[in-house]
CSV table of N, CA and C in Angstrom, one decimal:
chain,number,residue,atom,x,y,z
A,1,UNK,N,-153.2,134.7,-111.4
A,1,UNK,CA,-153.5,134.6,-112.8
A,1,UNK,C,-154.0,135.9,-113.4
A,2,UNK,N,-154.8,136.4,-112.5
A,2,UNK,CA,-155.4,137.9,-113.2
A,2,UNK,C,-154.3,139.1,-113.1
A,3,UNK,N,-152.8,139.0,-112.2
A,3,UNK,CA,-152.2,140.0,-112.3
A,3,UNK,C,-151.4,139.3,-113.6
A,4,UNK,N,-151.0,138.5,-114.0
A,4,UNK,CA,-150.6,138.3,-115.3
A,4,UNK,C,-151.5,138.4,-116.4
A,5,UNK,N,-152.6,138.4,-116.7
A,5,UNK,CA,-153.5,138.4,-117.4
A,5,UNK,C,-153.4,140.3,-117.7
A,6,UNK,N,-153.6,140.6,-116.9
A,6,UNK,CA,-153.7,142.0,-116.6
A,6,UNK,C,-152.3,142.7,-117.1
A,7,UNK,N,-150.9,142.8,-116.8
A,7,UNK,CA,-150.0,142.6,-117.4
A,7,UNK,C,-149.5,142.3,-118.6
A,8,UNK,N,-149.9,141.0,-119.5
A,8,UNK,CA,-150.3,140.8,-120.8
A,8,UNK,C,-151.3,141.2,-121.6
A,9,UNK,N,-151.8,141.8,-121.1
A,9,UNK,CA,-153.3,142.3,-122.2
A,9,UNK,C,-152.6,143.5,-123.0
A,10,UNK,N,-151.9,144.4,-122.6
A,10,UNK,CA,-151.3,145.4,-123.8
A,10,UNK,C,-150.8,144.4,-125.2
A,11,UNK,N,-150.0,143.3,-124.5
A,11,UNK,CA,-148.8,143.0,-125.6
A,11,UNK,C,-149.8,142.2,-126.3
A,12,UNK,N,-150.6,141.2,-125.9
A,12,UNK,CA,-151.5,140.7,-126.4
A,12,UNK,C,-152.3,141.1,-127.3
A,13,UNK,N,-153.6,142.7,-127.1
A,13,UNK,CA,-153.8,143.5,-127.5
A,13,UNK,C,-152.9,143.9,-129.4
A,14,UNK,N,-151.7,144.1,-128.6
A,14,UNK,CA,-150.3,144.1,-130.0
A,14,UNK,C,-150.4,143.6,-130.7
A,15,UNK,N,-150.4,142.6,-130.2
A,15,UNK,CA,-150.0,141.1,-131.2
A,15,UNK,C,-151.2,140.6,-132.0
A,16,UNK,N,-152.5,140.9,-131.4
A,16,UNK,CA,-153.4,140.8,-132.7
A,16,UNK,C,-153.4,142.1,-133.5
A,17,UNK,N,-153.1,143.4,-132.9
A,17,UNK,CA,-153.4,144.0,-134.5
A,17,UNK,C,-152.5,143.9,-135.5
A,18,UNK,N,-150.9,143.2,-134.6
A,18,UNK,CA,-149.9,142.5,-135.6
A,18,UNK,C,-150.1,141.7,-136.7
A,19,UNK,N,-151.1,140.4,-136.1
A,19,UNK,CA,-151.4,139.6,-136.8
A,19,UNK,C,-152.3,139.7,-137.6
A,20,UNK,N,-153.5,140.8,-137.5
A,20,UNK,CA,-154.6,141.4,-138.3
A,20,UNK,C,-154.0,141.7,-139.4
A,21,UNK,N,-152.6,143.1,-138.7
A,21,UNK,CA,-152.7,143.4,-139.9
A,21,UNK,C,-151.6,142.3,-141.5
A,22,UNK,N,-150.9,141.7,-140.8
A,22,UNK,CA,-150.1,140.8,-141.4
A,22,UNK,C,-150.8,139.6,-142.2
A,23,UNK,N,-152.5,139.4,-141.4
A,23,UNK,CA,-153.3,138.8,-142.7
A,23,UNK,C,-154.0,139.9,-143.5
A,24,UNK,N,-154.4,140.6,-143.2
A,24,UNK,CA,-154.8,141.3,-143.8
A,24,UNK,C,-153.9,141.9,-145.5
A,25,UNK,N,-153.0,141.9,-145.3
A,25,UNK,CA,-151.7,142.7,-146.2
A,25,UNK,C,-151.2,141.4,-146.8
A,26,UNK,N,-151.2,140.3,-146.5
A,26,UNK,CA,-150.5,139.2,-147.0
A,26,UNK,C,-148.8,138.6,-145.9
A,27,UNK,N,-149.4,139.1,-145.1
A,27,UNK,CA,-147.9,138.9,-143.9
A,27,UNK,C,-146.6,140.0,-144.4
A,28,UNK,N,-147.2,140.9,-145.3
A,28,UNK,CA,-146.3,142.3,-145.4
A,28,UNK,C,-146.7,143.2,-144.6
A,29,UNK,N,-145.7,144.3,-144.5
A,29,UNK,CA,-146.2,145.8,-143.8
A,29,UNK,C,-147.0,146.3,-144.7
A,30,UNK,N,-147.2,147.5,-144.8
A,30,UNK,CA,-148.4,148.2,-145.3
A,30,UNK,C,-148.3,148.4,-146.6
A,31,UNK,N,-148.6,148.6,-147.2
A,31,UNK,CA,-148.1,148.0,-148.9
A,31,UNK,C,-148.6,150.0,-149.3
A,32,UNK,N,-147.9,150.1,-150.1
A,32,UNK,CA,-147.9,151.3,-151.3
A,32,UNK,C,-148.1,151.4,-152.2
A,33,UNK,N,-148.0,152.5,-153.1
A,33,UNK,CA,-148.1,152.0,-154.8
A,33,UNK,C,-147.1,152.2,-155.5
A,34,UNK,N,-145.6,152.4,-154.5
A,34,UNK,CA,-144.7,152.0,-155.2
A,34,UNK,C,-143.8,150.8,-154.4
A,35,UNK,N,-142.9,150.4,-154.7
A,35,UNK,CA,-142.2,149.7,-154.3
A,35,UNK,C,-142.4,148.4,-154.2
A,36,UNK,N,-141.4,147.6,-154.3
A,36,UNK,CA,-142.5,145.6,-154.6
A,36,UNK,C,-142.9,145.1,-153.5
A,37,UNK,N,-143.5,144.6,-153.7
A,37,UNK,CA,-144.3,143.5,-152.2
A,37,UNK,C,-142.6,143.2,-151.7
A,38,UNK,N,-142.0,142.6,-152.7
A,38,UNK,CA,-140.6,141.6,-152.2
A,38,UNK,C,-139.8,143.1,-151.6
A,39,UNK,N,-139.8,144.2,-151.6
A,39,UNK,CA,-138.5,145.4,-151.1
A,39,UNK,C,-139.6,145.5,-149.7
A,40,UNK,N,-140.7,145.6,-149.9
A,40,UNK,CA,-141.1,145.2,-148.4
A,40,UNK,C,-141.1,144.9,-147.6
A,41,UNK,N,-141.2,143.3,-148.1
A,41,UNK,CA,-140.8,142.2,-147.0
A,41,UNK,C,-139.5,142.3,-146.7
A,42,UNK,N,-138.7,142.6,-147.8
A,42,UNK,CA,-136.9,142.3,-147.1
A,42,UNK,C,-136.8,144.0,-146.2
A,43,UNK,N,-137.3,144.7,-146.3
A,43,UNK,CA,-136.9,145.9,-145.2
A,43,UNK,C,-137.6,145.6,-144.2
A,44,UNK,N,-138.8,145.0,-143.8
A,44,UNK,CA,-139.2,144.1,-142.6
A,44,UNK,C,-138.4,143.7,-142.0
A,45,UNK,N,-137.9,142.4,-142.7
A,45,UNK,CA,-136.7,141.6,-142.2
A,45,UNK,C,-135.8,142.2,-141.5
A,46,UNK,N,-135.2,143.7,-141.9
A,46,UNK,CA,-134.5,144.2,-141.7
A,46,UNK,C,-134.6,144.8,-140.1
A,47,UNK,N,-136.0,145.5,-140.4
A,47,UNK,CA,-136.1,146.0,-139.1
A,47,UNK,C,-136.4,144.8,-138.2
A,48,UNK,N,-137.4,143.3,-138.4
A,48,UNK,CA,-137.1,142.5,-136.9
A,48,UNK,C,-136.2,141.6,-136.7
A,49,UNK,N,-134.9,141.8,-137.4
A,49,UNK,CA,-133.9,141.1,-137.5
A,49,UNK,C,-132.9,142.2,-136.0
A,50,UNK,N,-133.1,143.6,-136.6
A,50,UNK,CA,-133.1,144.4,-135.4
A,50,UNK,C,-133.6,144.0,-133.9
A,51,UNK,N,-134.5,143.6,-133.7
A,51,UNK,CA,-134.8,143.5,-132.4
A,51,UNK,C,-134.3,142.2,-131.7
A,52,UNK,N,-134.2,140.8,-132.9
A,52,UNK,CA,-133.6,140.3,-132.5
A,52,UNK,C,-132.4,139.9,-132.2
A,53,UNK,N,-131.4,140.2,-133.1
A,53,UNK,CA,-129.9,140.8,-132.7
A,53,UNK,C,-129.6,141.2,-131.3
A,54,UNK,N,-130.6,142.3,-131.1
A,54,UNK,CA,-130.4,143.0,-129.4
A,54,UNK,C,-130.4,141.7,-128.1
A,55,UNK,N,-131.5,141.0,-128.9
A,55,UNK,CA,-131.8,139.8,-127.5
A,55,UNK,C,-130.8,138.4,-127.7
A,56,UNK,N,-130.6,138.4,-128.9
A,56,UNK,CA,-129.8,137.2,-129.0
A,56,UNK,C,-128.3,137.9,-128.9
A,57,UNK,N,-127.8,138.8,-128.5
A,57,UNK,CA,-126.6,140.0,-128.3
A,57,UNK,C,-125.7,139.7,-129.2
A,58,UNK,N,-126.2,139.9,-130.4
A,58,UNK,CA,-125.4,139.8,-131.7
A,58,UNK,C,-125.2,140.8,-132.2
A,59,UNK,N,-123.6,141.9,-131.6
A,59,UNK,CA,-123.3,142.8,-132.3
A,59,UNK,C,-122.8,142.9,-133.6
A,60,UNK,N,-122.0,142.1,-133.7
A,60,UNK,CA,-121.6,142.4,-135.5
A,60,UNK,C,-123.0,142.3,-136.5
A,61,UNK,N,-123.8,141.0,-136.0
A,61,UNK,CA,-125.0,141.2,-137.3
A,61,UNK,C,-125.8,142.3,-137.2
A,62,UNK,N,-126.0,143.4,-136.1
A,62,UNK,CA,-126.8,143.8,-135.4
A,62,UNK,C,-126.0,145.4,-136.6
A,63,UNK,N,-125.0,145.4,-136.1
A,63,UNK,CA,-124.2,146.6,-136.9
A,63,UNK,C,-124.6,146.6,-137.9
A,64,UNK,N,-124.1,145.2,-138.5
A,64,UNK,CA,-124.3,144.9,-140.6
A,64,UNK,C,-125.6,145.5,-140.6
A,65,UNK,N,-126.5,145.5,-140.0
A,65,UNK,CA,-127.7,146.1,-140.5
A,65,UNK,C,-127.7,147.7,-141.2
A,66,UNK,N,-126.8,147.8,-140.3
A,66,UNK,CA,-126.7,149.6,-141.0
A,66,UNK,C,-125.8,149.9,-141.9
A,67,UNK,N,-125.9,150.7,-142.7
A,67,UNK,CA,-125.0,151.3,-144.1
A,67,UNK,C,-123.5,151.7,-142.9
A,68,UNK,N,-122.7,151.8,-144.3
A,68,UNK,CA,-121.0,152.0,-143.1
A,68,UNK,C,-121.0,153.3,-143.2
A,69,UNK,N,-122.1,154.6,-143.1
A,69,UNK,CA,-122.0,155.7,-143.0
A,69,UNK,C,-123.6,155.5,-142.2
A,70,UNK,N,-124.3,154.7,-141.7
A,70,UNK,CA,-125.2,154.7,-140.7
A,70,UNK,C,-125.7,155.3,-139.4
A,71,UNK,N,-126.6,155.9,-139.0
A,71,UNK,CA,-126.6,156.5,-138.1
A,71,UNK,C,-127.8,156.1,-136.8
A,72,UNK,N,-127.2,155.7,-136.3
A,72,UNK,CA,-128.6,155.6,-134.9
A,72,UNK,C,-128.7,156.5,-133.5
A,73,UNK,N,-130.2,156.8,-133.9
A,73,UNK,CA,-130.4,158.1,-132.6
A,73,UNK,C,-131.1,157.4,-131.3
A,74,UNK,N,-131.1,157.7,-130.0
A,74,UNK,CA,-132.7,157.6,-129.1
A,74,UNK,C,-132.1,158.1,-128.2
A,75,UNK,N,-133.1,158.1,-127.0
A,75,UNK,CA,-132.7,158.2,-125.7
A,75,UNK,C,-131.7,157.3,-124.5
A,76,UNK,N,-131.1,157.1,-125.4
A,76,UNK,CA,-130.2,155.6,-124.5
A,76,UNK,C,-128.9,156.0,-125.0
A,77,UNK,N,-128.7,157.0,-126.5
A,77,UNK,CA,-127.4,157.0,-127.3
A,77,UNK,C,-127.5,157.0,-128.4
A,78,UNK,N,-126.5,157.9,-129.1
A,78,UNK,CA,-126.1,158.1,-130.2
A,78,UNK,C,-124.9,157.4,-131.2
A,79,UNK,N,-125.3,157.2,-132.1
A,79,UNK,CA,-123.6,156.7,-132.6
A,79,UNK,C,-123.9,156.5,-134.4
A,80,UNK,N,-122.6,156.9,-135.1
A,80,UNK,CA,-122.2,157.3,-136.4
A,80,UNK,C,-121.4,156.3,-137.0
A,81,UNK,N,-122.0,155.5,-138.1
A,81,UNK,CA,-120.8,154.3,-138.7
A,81,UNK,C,-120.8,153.0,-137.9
A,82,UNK,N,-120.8,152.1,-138.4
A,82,UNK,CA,-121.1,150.5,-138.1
A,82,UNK,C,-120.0,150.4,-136.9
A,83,UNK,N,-119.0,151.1,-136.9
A,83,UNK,CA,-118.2,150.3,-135.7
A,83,UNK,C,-118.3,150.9,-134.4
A,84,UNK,N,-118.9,153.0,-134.5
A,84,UNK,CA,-119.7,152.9,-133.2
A,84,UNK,C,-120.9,152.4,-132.9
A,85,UNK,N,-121.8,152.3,-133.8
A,85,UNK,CA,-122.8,151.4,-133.5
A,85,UNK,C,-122.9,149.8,-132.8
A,86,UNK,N,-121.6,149.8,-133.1
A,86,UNK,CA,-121.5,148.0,-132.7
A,86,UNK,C,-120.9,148.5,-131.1
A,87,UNK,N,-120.2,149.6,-131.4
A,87,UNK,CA,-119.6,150.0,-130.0
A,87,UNK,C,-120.5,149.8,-128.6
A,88,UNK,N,-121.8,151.2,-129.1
A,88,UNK,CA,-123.0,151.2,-128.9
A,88,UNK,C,-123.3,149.9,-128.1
A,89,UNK,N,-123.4,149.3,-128.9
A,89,UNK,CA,-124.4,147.9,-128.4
A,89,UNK,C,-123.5,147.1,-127.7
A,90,UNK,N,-122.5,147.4,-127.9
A,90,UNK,CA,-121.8,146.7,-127.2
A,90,UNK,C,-121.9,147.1,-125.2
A,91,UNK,N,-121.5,148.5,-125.7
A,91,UNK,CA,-121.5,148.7,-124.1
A,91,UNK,C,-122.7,148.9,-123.6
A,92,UNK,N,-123.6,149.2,-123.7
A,92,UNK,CA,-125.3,149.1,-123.3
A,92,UNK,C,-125.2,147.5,-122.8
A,93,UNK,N,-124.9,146.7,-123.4
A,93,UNK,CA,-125.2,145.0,-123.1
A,93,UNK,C,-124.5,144.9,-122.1
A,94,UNK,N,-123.0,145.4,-122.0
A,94,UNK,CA,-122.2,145.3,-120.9
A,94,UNK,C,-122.3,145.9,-119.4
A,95,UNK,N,-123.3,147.3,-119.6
A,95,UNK,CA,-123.6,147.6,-118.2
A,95,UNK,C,-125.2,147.5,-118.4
A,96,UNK,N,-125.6,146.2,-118.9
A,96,UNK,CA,-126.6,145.1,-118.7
A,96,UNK,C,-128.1,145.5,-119.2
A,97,UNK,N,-127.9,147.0,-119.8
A,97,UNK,CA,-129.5,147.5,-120.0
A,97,UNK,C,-130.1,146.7,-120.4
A,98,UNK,N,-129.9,145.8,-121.6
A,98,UNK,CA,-130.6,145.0,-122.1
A,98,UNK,C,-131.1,143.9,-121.6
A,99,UNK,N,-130.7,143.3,-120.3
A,99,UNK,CA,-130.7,142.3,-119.8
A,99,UNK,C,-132.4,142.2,-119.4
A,100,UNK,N,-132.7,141.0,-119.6
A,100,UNK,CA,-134.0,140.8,-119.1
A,100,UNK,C,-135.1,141.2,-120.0
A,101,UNK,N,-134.5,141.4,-120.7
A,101,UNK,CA,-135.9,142.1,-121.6
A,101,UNK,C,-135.9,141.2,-123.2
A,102,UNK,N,-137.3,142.2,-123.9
A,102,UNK,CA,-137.2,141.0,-125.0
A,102,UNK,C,-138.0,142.1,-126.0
A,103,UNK,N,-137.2,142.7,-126.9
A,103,UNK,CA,-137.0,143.6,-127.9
A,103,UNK,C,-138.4,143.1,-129.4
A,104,UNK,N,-139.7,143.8,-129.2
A,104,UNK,CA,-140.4,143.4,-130.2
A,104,UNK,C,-141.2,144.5,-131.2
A,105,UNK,N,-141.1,144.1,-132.3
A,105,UNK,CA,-141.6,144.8,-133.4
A,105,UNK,C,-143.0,145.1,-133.5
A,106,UNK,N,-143.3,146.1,-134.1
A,106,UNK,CA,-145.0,146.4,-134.0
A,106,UNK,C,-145.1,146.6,-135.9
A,107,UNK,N,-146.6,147.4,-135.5
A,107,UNK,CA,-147.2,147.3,-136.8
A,107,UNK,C,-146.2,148.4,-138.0
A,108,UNK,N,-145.9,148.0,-139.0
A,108,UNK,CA,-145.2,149.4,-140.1
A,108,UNK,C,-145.7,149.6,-141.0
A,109,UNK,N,-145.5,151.2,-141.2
A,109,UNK,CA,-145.8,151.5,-142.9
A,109,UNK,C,-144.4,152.0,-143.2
A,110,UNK,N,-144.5,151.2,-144.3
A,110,UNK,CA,-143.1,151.2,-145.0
A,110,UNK,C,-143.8,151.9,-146.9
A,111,UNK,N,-142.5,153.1,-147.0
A,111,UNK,CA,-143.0,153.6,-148.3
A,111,UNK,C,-141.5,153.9,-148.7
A,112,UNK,N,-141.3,152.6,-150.6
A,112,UNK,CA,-140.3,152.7,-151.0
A,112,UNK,C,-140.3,153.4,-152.2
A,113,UNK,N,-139.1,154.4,-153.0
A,113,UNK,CA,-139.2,155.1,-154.0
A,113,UNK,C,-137.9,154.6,-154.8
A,114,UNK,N,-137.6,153.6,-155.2
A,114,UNK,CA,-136.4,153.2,-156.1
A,114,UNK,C,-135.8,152.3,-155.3
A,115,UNK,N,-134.3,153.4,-154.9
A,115,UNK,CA,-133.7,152.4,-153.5
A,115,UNK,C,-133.4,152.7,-152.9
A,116,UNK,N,-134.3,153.7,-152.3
A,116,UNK,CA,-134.4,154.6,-150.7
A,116,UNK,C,-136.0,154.2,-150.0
A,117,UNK,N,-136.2,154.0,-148.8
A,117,UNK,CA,-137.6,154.0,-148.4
A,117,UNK,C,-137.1,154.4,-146.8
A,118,UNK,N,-138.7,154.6,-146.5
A,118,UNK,CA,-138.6,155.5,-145.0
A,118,UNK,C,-139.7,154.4,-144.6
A,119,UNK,N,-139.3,154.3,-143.2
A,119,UNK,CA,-140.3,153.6,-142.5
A,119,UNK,C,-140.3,153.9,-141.2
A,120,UNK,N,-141.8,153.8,-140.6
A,120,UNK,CA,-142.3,153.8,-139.3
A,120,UNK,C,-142.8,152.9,-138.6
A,121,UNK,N,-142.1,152.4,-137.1
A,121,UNK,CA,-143.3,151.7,-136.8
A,121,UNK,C,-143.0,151.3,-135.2
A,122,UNK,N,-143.9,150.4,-134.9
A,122,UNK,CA,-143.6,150.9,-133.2
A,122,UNK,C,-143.1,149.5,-132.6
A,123,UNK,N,-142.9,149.8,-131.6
A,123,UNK,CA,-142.2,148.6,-131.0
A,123,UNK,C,-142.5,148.7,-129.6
A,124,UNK,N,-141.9,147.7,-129.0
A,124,UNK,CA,-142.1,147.3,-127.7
A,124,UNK,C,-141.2,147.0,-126.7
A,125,UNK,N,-140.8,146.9,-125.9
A,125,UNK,CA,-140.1,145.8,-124.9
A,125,UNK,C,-140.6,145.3,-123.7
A,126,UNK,N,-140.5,144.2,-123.6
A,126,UNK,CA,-140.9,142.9,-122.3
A,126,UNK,C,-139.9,142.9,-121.7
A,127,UNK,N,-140.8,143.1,-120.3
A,127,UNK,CA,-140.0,142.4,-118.8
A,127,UNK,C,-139.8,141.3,-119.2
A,128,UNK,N,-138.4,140.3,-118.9
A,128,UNK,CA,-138.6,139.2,-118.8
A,128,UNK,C,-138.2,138.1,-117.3
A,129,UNK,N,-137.7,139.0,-116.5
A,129,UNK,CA,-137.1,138.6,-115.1
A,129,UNK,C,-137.5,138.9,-114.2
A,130,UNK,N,-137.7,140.1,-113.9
A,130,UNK,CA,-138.0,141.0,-112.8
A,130,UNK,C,-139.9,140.5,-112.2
A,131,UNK,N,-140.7,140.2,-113.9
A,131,UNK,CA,-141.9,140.0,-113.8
A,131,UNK,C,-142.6,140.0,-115.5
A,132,UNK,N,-143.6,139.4,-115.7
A,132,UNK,CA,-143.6,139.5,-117.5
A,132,UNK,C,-144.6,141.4,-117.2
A,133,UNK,N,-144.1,142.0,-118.0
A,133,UNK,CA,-144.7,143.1,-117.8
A,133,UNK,C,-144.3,143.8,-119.7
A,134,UNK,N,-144.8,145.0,-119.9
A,134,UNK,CA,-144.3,145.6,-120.6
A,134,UNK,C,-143.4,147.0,-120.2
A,135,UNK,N,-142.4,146.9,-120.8
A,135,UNK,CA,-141.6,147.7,-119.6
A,135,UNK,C,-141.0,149.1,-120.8
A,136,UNK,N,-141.3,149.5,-122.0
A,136,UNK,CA,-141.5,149.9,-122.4
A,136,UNK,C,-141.8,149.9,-124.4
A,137,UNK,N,-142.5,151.4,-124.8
A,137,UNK,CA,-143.0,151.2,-125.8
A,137,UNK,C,-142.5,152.7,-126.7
A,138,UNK,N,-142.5,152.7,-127.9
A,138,UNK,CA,-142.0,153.7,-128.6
A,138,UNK,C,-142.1,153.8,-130.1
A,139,UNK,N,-141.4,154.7,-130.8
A,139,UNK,CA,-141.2,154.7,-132.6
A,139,UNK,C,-140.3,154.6,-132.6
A,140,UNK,N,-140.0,154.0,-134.0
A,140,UNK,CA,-138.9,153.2,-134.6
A,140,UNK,C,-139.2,154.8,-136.1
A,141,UNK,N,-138.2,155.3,-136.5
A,141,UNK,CA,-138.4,156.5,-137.5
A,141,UNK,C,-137.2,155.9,-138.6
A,142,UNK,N,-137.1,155.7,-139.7
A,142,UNK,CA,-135.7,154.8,-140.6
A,142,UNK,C,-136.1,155.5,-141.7
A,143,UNK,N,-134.6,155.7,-142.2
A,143,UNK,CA,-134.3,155.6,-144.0
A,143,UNK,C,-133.6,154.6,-144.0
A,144,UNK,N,-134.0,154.0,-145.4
A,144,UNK,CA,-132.9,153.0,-146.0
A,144,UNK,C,-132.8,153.0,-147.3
A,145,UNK,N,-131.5,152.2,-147.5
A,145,UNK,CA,-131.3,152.4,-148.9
A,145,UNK,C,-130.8,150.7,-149.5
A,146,UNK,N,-131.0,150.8,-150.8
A,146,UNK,CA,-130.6,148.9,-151.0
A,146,UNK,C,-129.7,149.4,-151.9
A,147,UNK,N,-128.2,148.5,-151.5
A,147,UNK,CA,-127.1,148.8,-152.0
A,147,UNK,C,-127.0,146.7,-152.4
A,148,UNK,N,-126.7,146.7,-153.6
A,148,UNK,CA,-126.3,145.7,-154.1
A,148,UNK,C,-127.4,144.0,-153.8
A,149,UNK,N,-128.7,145.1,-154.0
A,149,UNK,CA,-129.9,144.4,-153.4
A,149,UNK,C,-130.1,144.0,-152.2
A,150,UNK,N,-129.6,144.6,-151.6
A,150,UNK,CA,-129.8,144.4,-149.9
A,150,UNK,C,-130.5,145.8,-149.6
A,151,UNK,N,-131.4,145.8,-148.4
A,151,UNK,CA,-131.4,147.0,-148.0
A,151,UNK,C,-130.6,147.1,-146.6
A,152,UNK,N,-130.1,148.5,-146.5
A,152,UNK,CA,-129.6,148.5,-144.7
A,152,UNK,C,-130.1,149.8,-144.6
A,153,UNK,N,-130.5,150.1,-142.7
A,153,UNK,CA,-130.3,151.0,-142.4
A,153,UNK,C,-129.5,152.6,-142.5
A,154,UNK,N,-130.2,153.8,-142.8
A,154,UNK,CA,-129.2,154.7,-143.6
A,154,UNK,C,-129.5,155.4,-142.0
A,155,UNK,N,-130.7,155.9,-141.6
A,155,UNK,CA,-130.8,156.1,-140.1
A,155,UNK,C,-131.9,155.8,-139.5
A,156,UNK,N,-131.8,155.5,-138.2
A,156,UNK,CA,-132.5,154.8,-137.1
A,156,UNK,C,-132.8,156.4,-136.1
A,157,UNK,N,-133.8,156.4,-136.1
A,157,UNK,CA,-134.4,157.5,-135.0
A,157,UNK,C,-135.4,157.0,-134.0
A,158,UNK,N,-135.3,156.5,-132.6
A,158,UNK,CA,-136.0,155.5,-131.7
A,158,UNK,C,-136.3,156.8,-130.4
A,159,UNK,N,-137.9,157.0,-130.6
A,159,UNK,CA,-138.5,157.4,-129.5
A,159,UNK,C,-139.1,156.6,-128.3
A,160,UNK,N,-139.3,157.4,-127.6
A,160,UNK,CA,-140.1,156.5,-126.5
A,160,UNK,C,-141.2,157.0,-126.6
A,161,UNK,N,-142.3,156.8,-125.9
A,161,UNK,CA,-143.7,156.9,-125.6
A,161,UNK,C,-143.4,157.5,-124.3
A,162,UNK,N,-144.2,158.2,-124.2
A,162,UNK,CA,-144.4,159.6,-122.8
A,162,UNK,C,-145.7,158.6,-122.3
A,163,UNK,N,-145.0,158.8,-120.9
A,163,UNK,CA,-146.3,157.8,-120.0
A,163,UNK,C,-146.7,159.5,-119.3
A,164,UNK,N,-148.3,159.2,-119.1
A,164,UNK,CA,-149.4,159.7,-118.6
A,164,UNK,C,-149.3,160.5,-117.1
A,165,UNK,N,-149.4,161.9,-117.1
A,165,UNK,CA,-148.8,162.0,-116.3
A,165,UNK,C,-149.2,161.5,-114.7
A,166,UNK,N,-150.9,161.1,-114.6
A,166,UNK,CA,-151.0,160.3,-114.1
A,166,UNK,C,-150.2,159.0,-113.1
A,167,UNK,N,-149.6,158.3,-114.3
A,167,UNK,CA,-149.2,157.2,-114.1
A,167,UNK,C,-148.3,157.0,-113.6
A,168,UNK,N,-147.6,158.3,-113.7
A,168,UNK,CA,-145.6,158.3,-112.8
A,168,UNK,C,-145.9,158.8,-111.5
């Protein structure tokens, strides 16, 4: 019990200053002095609709997220426009990267100016097979823009977190 305990205490750790800060703000991200509570919450949506897509391996909704001139960066791959994006995700699932894991959102500050907004915020991923562990952690970097009152993705820039040199 104490190597799981031990194991869960980062995500755990997460998840309440998730939840702090989500009462704290009214279950929005970090609020501004521009933009509405409601462009907020729906660019939220946006981004953990993102992580869910990955796990529930839903490429077409996973694509819609992004503008059809969209762009997603990280360490895993690159790709330009909704249909390599979907491509993207497609083949990553197929030589199984995603497998086992469980794709979760962290704390954001989201700052919108009309109907463009930039947001940051961090994320996570869980072991889910191998052992419950966290198996890694990073930034999420976005523009977006709301086209016909939606917002989507305009670009996606996904870092990792540099583990300690220590620790490798």
């Amino acid at each position: 019990m104490k190597t799981i305990w031990r194991a869960a205490a980062p995500v755990v750790g997460v998840l309440a200053g998730a939840v702090a800060t989500g009462l704290l703000l009214g279950g929005n991200a970090t609020a501004t002095e521009s933009g509405s509570t409601g462009d907020r919450f729906a660019i939220r949506e946006v981004m953990d609709r993102h992580q869910m897509y990955i796990d529930l391996k839903d490429a077409d909704s996973y694509a819609d997220l992004y503008a059809k001139d969209g762009h997603y960066r990280s360490p895993f791959g690159s790709a330009d426009g909704r249909n390599e994006i979907k491509a993207m995700f497609i083949d990553l699932a197929e030589k199984g990267f995603t497998q086992g894991k469980r794709h979760m959102s962290g704390p954001a500050m989201i700052e919108v100016s009309g109907t463009t907004a930039t947001a940051r915020s961090w994320y996570w991923v869980a072991e889910t097979e191998a052992e419950h562990a966290v198996y890694a952690t990073g930034t999420y970097t976005d523009k977006l823009r709301k086209v016909n009152g939606e917002w989507e993705i305009v670009q996606r820039v996904q870092t990792l977190d540099e583990l300690a040199p220590e620790s490798q």
